[in-house]
Amino acid sequence: MNMPQQVLLRDAMRQLNMTRDAFAERIGSRRRALDAWLLPDESNEFRAMPEVARRFVSEILASSGRPIEYTQSAHDGALRRSLHVDGAQHLLSVAQFDREAIDELFRLADVMQPIARRRKVSRVLEGAVLANLFFEASTRTRVSFGAAFCRLGGSVCDTTGFTFSSMAKGESIRDTSRVISGYADAIVVRHPEQGSVAEFARATNVPVINGGDGPGEHPSQALLDLYTIQREFSRLGKLVDGAHVAMVGDLKYGRTVHSLIKLLALYRGLKFTLVAPPQLAMPAEIVALVSRNGHVVETATAPARALAGADVVYATRIQKERFAHDEVLEGFGQAFAIDRALVDASCRKDVVLMHPLPRDGRPGSHDLSTDLDNDPRLAIFRQTDNGIPVRMAIFATLLGVDKLVSRSMRDAAWTPPSHIGPDDSSFHGLD
Ligand code: NCD
């Protein structure tokens, strides 16, 4: 089966590391034509790419030494190899990834888009059971992992909260891991202790995904964040190499920023501006790791001037639940609220505003403001939507059905809404 044109084009731009403008020039087409080829099939502005252009793109990839067939081969690709941990397949940390593995995962996420957009259905995981074990609060991570598994035809068993689990009766992580492995074919674990998910994975051969281990890591979130940045940048004509990324808020306990900055550090020549009150600064070992890779790291204790020039502003919630005492946060206040006034005064006109969510909307929380909700620069819901194709791609690879997905797709029998949110301009907002 022919690879969908959107998947081919996005893969080619990623592999050649080209902006849309540069790529359009390379293949001798107009940028507007390329934009129309990249839109989802159901969009009114979508246009089919001429066969000659498709052949030309494949030739360019082949002559660059990166033929498109590479990612479709039956051999273990970079992605499968990176998920290999102690004889099993797990996703525990972003340290498992290199750029080649990321490109493969994102190509597969692009393949998943018609399913995520509810135009197609697939049953490649029919009969498989996911255990979603969340020993800490969660809404989107738990539900999106569950939905991603279901959309590939699998079924999901959930447990939520520590108090209602056998761990509250003193059961070890090892015992829980062995028990659940007898019930499920993949396991997502969120746990309040750093390192606990890796411990869980050591006790099983069933694939384990780290859904957040205390202040440690949150690799699937970082992958969907990077996928979002790439898609937003593709529209804006930018590359991740050379980007300026500002991270704001609780950089000490925020596991999403720990994982994201390490993943971004795989690219070249980035500038990071880390904005946090002094007590919540990014851990020194992570700053050292990023600096060693040749990136510029600047720090600031308030957003106002620090956000100038940033291509991405990634805001985070203060992780009060991880504080040892009810600490008073000196140096943290209204100045940290990312709202329209601050963005208009301090940010680039084409800034991408991100947040892993949930944002804390309670008085005094000084988080990302809702007064930006209708602003197209706010990418937070495109970010959450992207969690589905990225998590589907993770499951398909871990369970070895990645090569079967394209062939397995059928048209959905029901009619999905044309816009998910009433304020979205299309199914997933901007494309
Ligand atoms: C985050 C988490 O749990 O680490 N949320 C998420 O998974 N999207 C961020 C947070 O709780 O602040």
Coordinates of C-alpha atoms and ligand atoms in Angstrom, one line a residue:
M1 CA 0.0 0.0 0.0
N2 CA 1.2 3.5 -0.8
M3 CA 2.2 5.5 2.2
P4 CA -0.2 8.5 2.7
Q5 CA 1.3 11.6 1.2
Q6 CA 1.2 13.5 4.5
V7 CA 3.4 10.8 6.2
L8 CA 5.8 10.7 3.2
L9 CA 6.2 14.5 3.2
R10 CA 6.6 15.0 6.9
D11 CA 9.0 12.1 7.1
A12 CA 11.1 13.5 4.2
M13 CA 11.2 17.0 5.8
R14 CA 12.3 15.4 9.2
Q15 CA 14.9 13.2 7.6
L16 CA 16.4 16.0 5.5
N17 CA 16.0 18.4 8.4
M18 CA 14.4 21.0 6.1
T19 CA 11.8 23.7 6.8
R20 CA 8.7 23.7 4.6
D21 CA 10.0 26.6 2.6
A22 CA 13.4 24.9 1.9
F23 CA 11.7 21.6 1.1
A24 CA 9.2 23.2 -1.3
E25 CA 12.1 24.8 -3.1
R26 CA 14.0 21.5 -3.2
I27 CA 11.1 19.7 -4.8
G28 CA 10.3 22.6 -7.1
S29 CA 6.8 23.3 -5.9
R30 CA 5.1 26.3 -4.3
R31 CA 4.9 26.5 -0.5
R32 CA 1.1 26.8 -0.8
A33 CA 0.9 23.6 -2.8
L34 CA 3.0 21.8 -0.2
D35 CA 0.8 23.1 2.6
A36 CA -2.3 21.8 0.8
W37 CA -0.7 18.3 0.4
L38 CA 0.1 18.2 4.1
L39 CA -3.5 18.8 5.2
P40 CA -5.7 15.9 6.4
D41 CA -7.6 14.2 3.6
E42 CA -10.9 15.4 5.0
S43 CA -9.9 19.1 5.0
N44 CA -11.5 21.3 2.3
E45 CA -8.2 22.7 1.3
F46 CA -6.5 19.3 0.9
R47 CA -5.0 18.5 -2.5
A48 CA -3.7 15.2 -3.8
M49 CA 0.0 15.3 -4.5
P50 CA 0.8 14.5 -8.2
E51 CA 2.5 11.1 -8.7
V52 CA 5.5 12.7 -10.2
A53 CA 6.1 14.7 -7.1
R54 CA 5.8 11.6 -4.9
R55 CA 8.4 9.8 -7.0
F56 CA 10.7 12.8 -6.8
V57 CA 10.5 12.9 -3.0
S58 CA 11.3 9.2 -2.8
E59 CA 14.3 9.7 -5.1
I60 CA 15.6 12.6 -3.1
L61 CA 15.4 10.5 0.1
A62 CA 17.1 7.5 -1.7
S63 CA 19.9 9.7 -3.0
S64 CA 20.4 11.2 0.5
G65 CA 21.0 7.6 1.8
R66 CA 17.7 7.6 3.7
P67 CA 15.3 5.7 1.5
I68 CA 11.8 5.6 2.9
E69 CA 11.8 1.8 2.8
Y70 CA 14.3 1.9 5.6
T71 CA 11.6 2.5 8.3
Q72 CA 9.4 -0.1 6.8
S73 CA 11.9 -2.9 6.8
A74 CA 11.4 -6.1 8.7
H75 CA 14.6 -5.6 10.7
D76 CA 14.7 -4.0 14.1
G77 CA 14.9 -0.2 13.4
A78 CA 16.5 2.4 15.7
L79 CA 13.2 2.8 17.6
R80 CA 12.8 -0.9 18.4
R81 CA 16.4 -1.1 19.5
S82 CA 16.0 2.0 21.7
L83 CA 13.1 0.4 23.5
H84 CA 15.1 -2.7 24.3
V85 CA 15.9 -2.9 28.0
D86 CA 17.4 -6.0 29.7
G87 CA 15.9 -8.4 27.2
A88 CA 12.4 -6.8 27.2
Q89 CA 10.7 -3.8 25.6
H90 CA 10.1 -0.9 27.9
L91 CA 9.8 2.9 27.7
L92 CA 11.3 4.2 30.9
S93 CA 13.4 7.2 30.1
V94 CA 14.1 9.6 27.2
A95 CA 17.7 8.6 27.6
Q96 CA 16.8 5.6 25.5
F97 CA 16.3 7.7 22.4
D98 CA 18.5 9.1 19.7
R99 CA 17.3 11.3 16.8
E100 CA 16.8 8.3 14.4
A101 CA 14.6 6.6 16.9
I102 CA 12.6 9.8 17.4
D103 CA 12.1 10.2 13.7
E104 CA 10.8 6.6 13.4
L105 CA 8.4 7.1 16.2
F106 CA 7.1 10.4 14.8
R107 CA 6.6 8.8 11.3
L108 CA 4.5 6.1 12.9
A109 CA 2.6 8.7 14.9
D110 CA 1.9 10.4 11.5
V111 CA 0.6 7.1 10.2
M112 CA -1.7 6.9 13.2
Q113 CA -3.3 10.4 12.5
P114 CA -6.3 9.2 10.5
I115 CA -7.2 6.9 13.5
A116 CA -6.6 9.6 16.0
R117 CA -8.8 11.9 13.9
R118 CA -11.5 9.1 14.0
R119 CA -11.6 8.7 10.2
K120 CA -10.1 5.2 10.3
V121 CA -10.2 2.2 12.7
S122 CA -7.7 -0.5 13.3
R123 CA -7.9 -3.7 15.4
V124 CA -4.2 -4.7 15.4
L125 CA -4.2 -5.0 19.2
E126 CA -7.4 -7.1 19.3
G127 CA -7.3 -9.4 22.3
A128 CA -4.5 -7.4 24.0
V129 CA -5.1 -6.0 27.5
L130 CA -3.5 -2.9 28.9
A131 CA -3.1 -2.4 32.7
N132 CA -3.1 1.3 33.5
L133 CA -1.7 1.5 37.0
F134 CA -1.8 5.0 38.4
F135 CA -0.7 5.4 42.0
E136 CA -0.8 9.2 41.6
A137 CA -3.4 11.7 40.4
S138 CA -3.9 11.7 36.6
T139 CA -6.5 12.6 34.1
R140 CA -5.0 13.0 30.6
T141 CA -2.1 10.6 30.8
R142 CA -4.3 7.8 32.1
V143 CA -7.2 8.4 29.8
S144 CA -5.1 9.1 26.7
F145 CA -3.0 5.9 27.2
G146 CA -6.3 4.0 27.6
A147 CA -7.9 5.6 24.5
A148 CA -4.8 5.0 22.4
F149 CA -4.8 1.3 23.3
C150 CA -8.5 1.0 22.6
R151 CA -8.2 2.8 19.2
L152 CA -5.8 0.0 18.2
G153 CA -8.4 -2.6 19.2
G154 CA -7.2 -3.5 22.7
S155 CA -8.9 -3.3 26.0
V156 CA -7.9 -1.5 29.2
C157 CA -8.0 -2.3 32.9
D158 CA -7.5 0.6 35.2
T159 CA -6.5 1.2 38.8
T160 CA -6.2 4.7 40.3
G161 CA -4.8 6.0 43.6
F162 CA -2.4 4.6 46.1
T163 CA -4.9 4.3 49.0
F164 CA -7.1 1.8 47.0
S165 CA -4.2 -0.4 45.9
S166 CA -2.5 -3.3 47.6
M167 CA 0.7 -1.2 47.9
A168 CA -1.2 0.6 50.8
K169 CA -1.3 -2.9 52.5
G170 CA 2.5 -3.1 52.1
E171 CA 2.8 -5.1 48.9
S172 CA 6.2 -4.6 47.1
I173 CA 6.6 -3.1 43.7
R174 CA 8.1 -6.4 42.6
D175 CA 5.1 -8.5 43.7
T176 CA 2.6 -6.1 42.1
S177 CA 4.6 -6.2 38.9
R178 CA 4.6 -10.0 38.7
V179 CA 0.9 -10.2 39.5
I180 CA -0.2 -7.7 36.9
S181 CA 2.1 -9.3 34.3
G182 CA -0.1 -12.4 34.5
Y183 CA -3.1 -10.3 33.5
A184 CA -1.9 -7.8 31.0
D185 CA 0.1 -7.4 27.8
A186 CA 1.3 -3.9 28.4
I187 CA 1.5 -1.9 31.6
V188 CA 1.6 1.9 32.2
V189 CA 2.8 2.8 35.7
R190 CA 2.7 6.2 37.4
H191 CA 4.1 6.2 40.9
P192 CA 5.2 8.9 43.4
E193 CA 8.8 7.6 43.8
Q194 CA 11.6 8.4 41.4
G195 CA 13.0 5.1 40.0
S196 CA 10.0 3.1 41.0
V197 CA 8.8 2.4 37.4
A198 CA 12.3 1.1 36.4
E199 CA 12.1 -1.2 39.5
F200 CA 8.6 -2.3 38.3
A201 CA 10.0 -3.1 34.8
R202 CA 12.9 -5.2 36.2
A203 CA 10.4 -7.6 37.6
T204 CA 8.6 -8.4 34.3
N205 CA 9.0 -9.2 30.6
V206 CA 5.7 -7.5 29.7
P207 CA 6.4 -4.0 28.2
V208 CA 6.2 -1.2 30.8
I209 CA 5.8 2.5 30.1
N210 CA 6.8 5.1 32.6
G211 CA 3.7 7.3 33.1
G212 CA 5.6 9.5 35.5
D213 CA 7.9 8.5 38.4
G214 CA 7.7 11.2 41.1
P215 CA 9.9 14.1 40.1
G216 CA 11.9 11.8 37.8
E217 CA 10.8 11.5 34.2
H218 CA 7.7 11.5 32.0
P219 CA 9.0 10.2 28.7
S220 CA 5.8 9.8 26.7
Q221 CA 4.8 13.4 27.6
A222 CA 8.2 14.7 26.4
L223 CA 7.8 12.8 23.1
L224 CA 4.3 14.2 22.5
D225 CA 5.7 17.7 23.5
L226 CA 8.5 17.3 20.9
Y227 CA 6.1 16.0 18.3
T228 CA 3.9 19.1 18.9
I229 CA 6.9 21.4 18.7
Q230 CA 7.9 19.9 15.4
R231 CA 4.4 20.1 13.9
E232 CA 4.0 23.7 15.1
F233 CA 7.5 24.6 13.8
S234 CA 6.7 22.9 10.4
R235 CA 3.7 25.3 10.0
L236 CA 5.8 28.3 11.1
G237 CA 8.8 27.4 8.9
K238 CA 11.2 26.6 11.8
L239 CA 13.5 23.8 12.8
V240 CA 14.2 22.4 16.3
D241 CA 17.9 22.8 15.6
G242 CA 18.8 26.4 16.7
A243 CA 15.5 27.0 18.5
H244 CA 15.1 29.1 21.6
V245 CA 13.0 27.3 24.3
A246 CA 11.9 29.0 27.5
M247 CA 10.7 26.8 30.4
V248 CA 8.8 28.5 33.2
G249 CA 7.6 27.5 36.7
D250 CA 8.5 24.5 38.8
L251 CA 11.6 23.2 37.1
K252 CA 12.8 21.3 40.2
Y253 CA 9.9 18.9 40.6
G254 CA 8.4 19.1 37.2
R255 CA 9.2 15.8 35.5
T256 CA 7.8 16.9 32.1
V257 CA 10.5 19.5 31.8
H258 CA 13.2 17.1 33.0
S259 CA 12.4 14.7 30.2
L260 CA 11.7 17.4 27.5
I261 CA 15.0 19.3 28.0
K262 CA 17.0 16.0 27.7
L263 CA 15.1 15.1 24.5
L264 CA 15.6 18.6 23.0
A265 CA 19.3 18.4 23.9
L266 CA 19.6 15.7 21.2
Y267 CA 19.2 18.5 18.6
R268 CA 21.8 21.1 17.7
G269 CA 22.5 24.6 18.9
L270 CA 19.5 25.3 21.1
K271 CA 19.1 28.1 23.6
F272 CA 17.3 27.3 26.8
T273 CA 16.0 30.0 29.1
L274 CA 15.1 28.5 32.5
V275 CA 12.8 30.7 34.5
A276 CA 12.0 29.6 38.1
P277 CA 12.1 31.0 41.6
P278 CA 15.5 30.1 43.1
Q279 CA 14.1 27.2 45.2
L280 CA 12.5 25.6 42.2
A281 CA 15.4 25.8 39.7
M282 CA 16.2 23.0 37.2
P283 CA 18.4 20.3 38.9
A284 CA 22.1 21.2 38.4
E285 CA 22.9 17.7 36.9
I286 CA 20.3 18.2 34.1
V287 CA 21.7 21.8 33.4
A288 CA 25.2 20.3 33.2
L289 CA 24.1 17.5 30.8
V290 CA 22.4 20.0 28.5
S291 CA 25.4 22.4 28.6
R292 CA 27.8 19.6 27.8
N293 CA 25.9 19.0 24.6
G294 CA 26.9 22.5 23.4
H295 CA 23.6 24.3 24.1
V296 CA 23.3 27.7 25.6
V297 CA 21.5 27.7 29.0
E298 CA 20.4 30.9 30.6
T299 CA 18.5 31.2 33.9
A300 CA 16.1 33.9 35.2
T301 CA 14.0 34.3 38.3
A302 CA 11.0 36.1 36.6
P303 CA 9.5 35.7 33.1
A304 CA 9.0 39.3 31.9
R305 CA 12.3 40.0 30.1
A306 CA 13.4 36.4 29.9
L307 CA 10.8 35.3 27.3
A308 CA 11.9 37.8 24.7
G309 CA 12.9 36.0 21.5
A310 CA 11.8 32.5 22.6
D311 CA 10.2 30.3 19.9
V312 CA 8.5 28.1 22.5
V313 CA 7.4 29.1 26.0
Y314 CA 6.7 25.9 28.0
A315 CA 4.9 26.8 31.3
T316 CA 4.4 24.4 34.2
R317 CA 2.4 24.1 37.3
I318 CA 4.0 24.4 40.8
Q319 CA 4.1 20.8 42.1
K320 CA 3.0 21.6 45.6
E321 CA 2.3 18.0 46.4
R322 CA 6.0 17.3 46.2
F323 CA 7.1 19.9 48.7
A324 CA 8.4 18.6 52.0
H325 CA 6.5 21.2 54.0
D326 CA 3.9 23.8 53.3
E327 CA 6.8 26.0 52.1
V328 CA 6.2 29.7 51.3
L329 CA 7.6 30.3 47.8
E330 CA 9.7 33.4 47.9
G331 CA 10.2 35.0 44.6
F332 CA 7.1 33.4 43.1
G333 CA 4.0 35.5 42.5
Q334 CA 1.8 37.3 39.9
A335 CA 4.9 37.9 37.7
F336 CA 4.8 34.2 36.9
A337 CA 1.3 34.2 35.5
I338 CA 1.6 33.7 31.8
D339 CA -1.3 35.8 30.5
R340 CA -2.2 37.8 27.4
A341 CA -0.6 41.0 28.8
L342 CA 2.7 39.3 29.5
V343 CA 2.7 37.4 26.1
D344 CA 1.8 40.5 24.1
A345 CA 4.5 42.6 25.9
S346 CA 7.3 40.1 26.1
C347 CA 7.0 37.3 23.5
R348 CA 7.6 36.9 19.8
K349 CA 4.5 37.2 17.6
D350 CA 4.8 33.6 16.4
V351 CA 5.7 32.1 19.9
V352 CA 4.3 28.6 20.6
L353 CA 2.7 28.5 24.1
M354 CA 2.8 25.1 25.7
H355 CA 2.0 23.5 29.1
P356 CA 1.8 19.8 30.0
L357 CA -1.5 20.5 31.9
P358 CA -3.3 20.5 34.2
R359 CA -3.0 24.2 34.7
D360 CA -3.9 25.4 38.2
G361 CA -6.8 27.8 37.9
R362 CA -7.2 28.5 41.6
P363 CA -6.6 32.1 43.0
G364 CA -2.9 32.6 43.8
S365 CA -1.7 29.8 41.5
H366 CA -0.1 32.2 38.9
D367 CA -0.2 29.5 36.2
L368 CA -1.0 29.8 32.5
S369 CA -4.0 32.1 32.2
T370 CA -7.3 31.2 30.4
D371 CA -7.3 34.7 28.8
L372 CA -5.2 33.2 26.1
D373 CA -7.6 30.5 25.2
N374 CA -8.7 31.8 21.8
D375 CA -5.2 32.8 20.9
P376 CA -3.8 30.6 18.0
R377 CA -0.4 30.8 19.6
L378 CA -1.7 28.7 22.5
A379 CA -0.9 25.1 21.5
I380 CA -2.0 23.3 24.7
F381 CA -5.0 21.5 23.2
R382 CA -3.1 20.5 20.0
Q383 CA -0.5 19.2 22.5
T384 CA -3.1 17.1 24.4
D385 CA -4.6 15.8 21.1
N386 CA -1.1 14.8 19.9
G387 CA -0.9 12.5 22.9
I388 CA -3.1 9.9 21.1
P389 CA -1.1 9.3 17.9
V390 CA 2.2 9.4 19.8
R391 CA 1.0 6.9 22.5
M392 CA -0.5 4.7 19.8
A393 CA 2.9 4.6 18.1
I394 CA 4.6 3.7 21.4
F395 CA 2.2 0.8 21.9
A396 CA 2.4 -0.4 18.3
T397 CA 6.2 -0.6 18.6
L398 CA 6.3 -2.1 22.0
L399 CA 3.9 -4.9 21.0
G400 CA 5.5 -5.4 17.5
V401 CA 2.5 -4.5 15.4
D402 CA 4.0 -1.2 13.9
K403 CA 4.4 -2.7 10.4
L404 CA 0.8 -3.9 10.4
V405 CA -1.1 -0.7 11.2
S406 CA -1.3 0.8 7.7
R407 CA -2.7 -2.3 6.1
S408 CA -5.1 -2.9 9.0
M409 CA -7.0 0.5 8.6
R410 CA -10.6 0.6 7.6
D411 CA -13.0 3.5 7.3
A412 CA -14.8 4.4 10.6
A413 CA -18.5 3.6 10.4
W414 CA -19.6 6.6 12.5
T415 CA -19.3 10.3 11.9
P416 CA -16.9 12.2 14.0
P417 CA -17.4 15.9 14.8
S418 CA -15.7 18.2 12.4
H419 CA -14.4 20.3 15.3
I420 CA -13.7 18.8 18.7
G421 CA -13.8 22.0 20.7
P422 CA -16.3 24.7 19.8
D423 CA -13.5 27.2 19.3
D424 CA -11.2 25.0 17.2
S425 CA -10.9 26.0 13.6
S426 CA -10.7 22.4 12.4
F427 CA -10.6 18.9 14.0
H428 CA -7.3 19.5 15.7
G429 CA -7.1 23.2 15.6
L430 CA -4.4 24.4 13.2
D431 CA -2.5 22.1 11.0
Ligands
NCD1 C1 2.0 16.4 34.4 C2 2.5 15.3 35.3 O1 1.7 14.6 35.9 O2 3.7 15.2 35.4 N1 0.8 16.2 33.8 C3 0.8 15.3 32.7 O3 1.1 14.2 32.8 N2 0.4 15.9 31.5 C4 2.2 17.8 35.0 C5 1.7 18.2 36.3 O4 1.1 17.4 37.0 O5 1.8 19.4 36.6

